[in-house]
Short mmCIF file of C-alpha atoms in Angstrom, two decimals:
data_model
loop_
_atom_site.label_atom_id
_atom_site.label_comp_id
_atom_site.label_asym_id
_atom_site.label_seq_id
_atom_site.Cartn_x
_atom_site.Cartn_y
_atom_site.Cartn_z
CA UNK A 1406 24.69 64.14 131.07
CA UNK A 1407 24.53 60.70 132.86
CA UNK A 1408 22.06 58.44 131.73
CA UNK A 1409 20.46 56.01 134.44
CA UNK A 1410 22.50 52.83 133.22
CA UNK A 1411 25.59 54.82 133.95
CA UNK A 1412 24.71 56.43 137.29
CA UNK A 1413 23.22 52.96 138.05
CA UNK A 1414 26.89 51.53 137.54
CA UNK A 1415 28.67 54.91 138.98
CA UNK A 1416 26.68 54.29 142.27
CA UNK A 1417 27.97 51.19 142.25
CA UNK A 1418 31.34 51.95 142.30
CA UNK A 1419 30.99 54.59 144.66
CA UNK A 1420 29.31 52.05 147.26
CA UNK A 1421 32.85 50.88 148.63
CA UNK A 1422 34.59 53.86 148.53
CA UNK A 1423 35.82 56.15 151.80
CA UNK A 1424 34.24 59.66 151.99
CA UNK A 1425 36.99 62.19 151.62
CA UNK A 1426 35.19 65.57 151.27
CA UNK A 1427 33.44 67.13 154.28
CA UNK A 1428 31.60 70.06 154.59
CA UNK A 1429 31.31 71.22 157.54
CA UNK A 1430 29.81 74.48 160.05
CA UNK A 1431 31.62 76.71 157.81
CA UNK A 1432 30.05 75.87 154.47
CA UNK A 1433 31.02 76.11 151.10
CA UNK A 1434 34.38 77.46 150.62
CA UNK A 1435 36.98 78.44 148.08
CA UNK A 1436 39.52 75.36 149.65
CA UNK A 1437 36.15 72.81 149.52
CA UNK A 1438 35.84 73.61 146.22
CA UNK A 1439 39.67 73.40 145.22
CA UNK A 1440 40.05 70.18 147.36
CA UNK A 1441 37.26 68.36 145.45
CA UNK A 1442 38.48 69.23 141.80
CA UNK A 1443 41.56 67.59 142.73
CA UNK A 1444 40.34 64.73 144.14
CA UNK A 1445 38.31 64.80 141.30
CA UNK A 1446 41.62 65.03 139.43
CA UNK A 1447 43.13 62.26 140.91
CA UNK A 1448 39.95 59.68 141.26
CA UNK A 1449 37.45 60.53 138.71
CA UNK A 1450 34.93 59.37 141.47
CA UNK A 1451 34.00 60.61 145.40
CA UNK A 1452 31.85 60.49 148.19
CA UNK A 1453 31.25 63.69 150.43
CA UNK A 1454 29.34 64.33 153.41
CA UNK A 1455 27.76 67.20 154.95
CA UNK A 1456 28.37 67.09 158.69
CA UNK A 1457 25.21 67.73 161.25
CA UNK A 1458 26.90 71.41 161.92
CA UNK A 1459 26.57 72.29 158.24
CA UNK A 1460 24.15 75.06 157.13
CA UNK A 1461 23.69 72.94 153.79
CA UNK A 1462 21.84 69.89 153.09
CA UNK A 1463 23.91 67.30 150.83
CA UNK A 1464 21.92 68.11 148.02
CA UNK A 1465 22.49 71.85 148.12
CA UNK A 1466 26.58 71.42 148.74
CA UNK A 1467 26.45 68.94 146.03
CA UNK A 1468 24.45 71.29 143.40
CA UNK A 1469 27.05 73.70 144.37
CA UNK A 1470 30.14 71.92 143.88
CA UNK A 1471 29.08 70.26 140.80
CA UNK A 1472 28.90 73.21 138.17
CA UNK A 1473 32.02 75.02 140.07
CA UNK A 1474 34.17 71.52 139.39
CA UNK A 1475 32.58 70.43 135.95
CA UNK A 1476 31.45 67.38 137.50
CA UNK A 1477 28.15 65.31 137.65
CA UNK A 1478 25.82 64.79 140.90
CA UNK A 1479 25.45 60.83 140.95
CA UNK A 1480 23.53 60.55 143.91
CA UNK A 1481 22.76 62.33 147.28
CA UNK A 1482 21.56 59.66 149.88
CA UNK A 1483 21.09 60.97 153.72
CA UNK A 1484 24.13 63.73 154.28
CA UNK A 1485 26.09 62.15 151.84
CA UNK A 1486 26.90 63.06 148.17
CA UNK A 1487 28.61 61.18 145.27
CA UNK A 1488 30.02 63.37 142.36
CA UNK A 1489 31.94 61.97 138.83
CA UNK A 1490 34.14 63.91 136.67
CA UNK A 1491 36.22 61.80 134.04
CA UNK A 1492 39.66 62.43 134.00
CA UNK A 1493 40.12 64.43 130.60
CA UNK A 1494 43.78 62.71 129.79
CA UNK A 1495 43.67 59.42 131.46
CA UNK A 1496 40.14 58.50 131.89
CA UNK A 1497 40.15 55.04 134.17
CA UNK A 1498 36.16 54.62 134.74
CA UNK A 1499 34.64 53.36 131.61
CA UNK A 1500 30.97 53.94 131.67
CA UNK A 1501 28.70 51.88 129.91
CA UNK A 1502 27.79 53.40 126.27
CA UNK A 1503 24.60 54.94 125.89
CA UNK A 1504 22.39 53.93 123.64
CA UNK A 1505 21.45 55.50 120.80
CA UNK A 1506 17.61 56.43 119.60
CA UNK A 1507 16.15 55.33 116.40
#
């Protein structure tokens, strides 16, 4: 779970980066889903978008990609989505820590 400091600074990373994930008239498939758990893979951090043909709003393909990839929804602005999985052997994000309660 992200707290707000680190999808503040997630967000902010995401803000220059190309989209590489669309969704489009088809909907969620089996290849969506295996193209953005590599990318995932490969760049910790993406953008998506759900084209204007799309039977799903961005924050519907996003809620469905996210549990099927073990990743985190950062934001959903418009028809785009951003979506953050750390890379389990070579993490190169480093969040900011959380802090802890008293």
């Amino acid at each position: 779970m992200l707290t707000s400091k680190q999808r503040a600074y997630l967000r902010s990373l995401a803000n220059p980066i190309e989209t590489i994930v669309f969704v489009g008239k088809g909907g969620m498939s089996d290849q969506i889903i295996k193209q953005v758990d590599d990318a995932l893979t490969a760049r910790e951090l993406i953008k998506g978008k759900c084209l204007e043909n799309c039977p799903l709003s961005s924050r519907e393909a996003a809620d469905i990609i996210a549990p099927e990839t073990d990743s985190e929804v950062v934001q959903v602005i418009g028809s785009k989505f951003v979506l953050y999985r750390p890379n389990p052997d070579e993490p190169v994000i480093q969040l900011p820590k959380a802090k802890k309660n008293r």
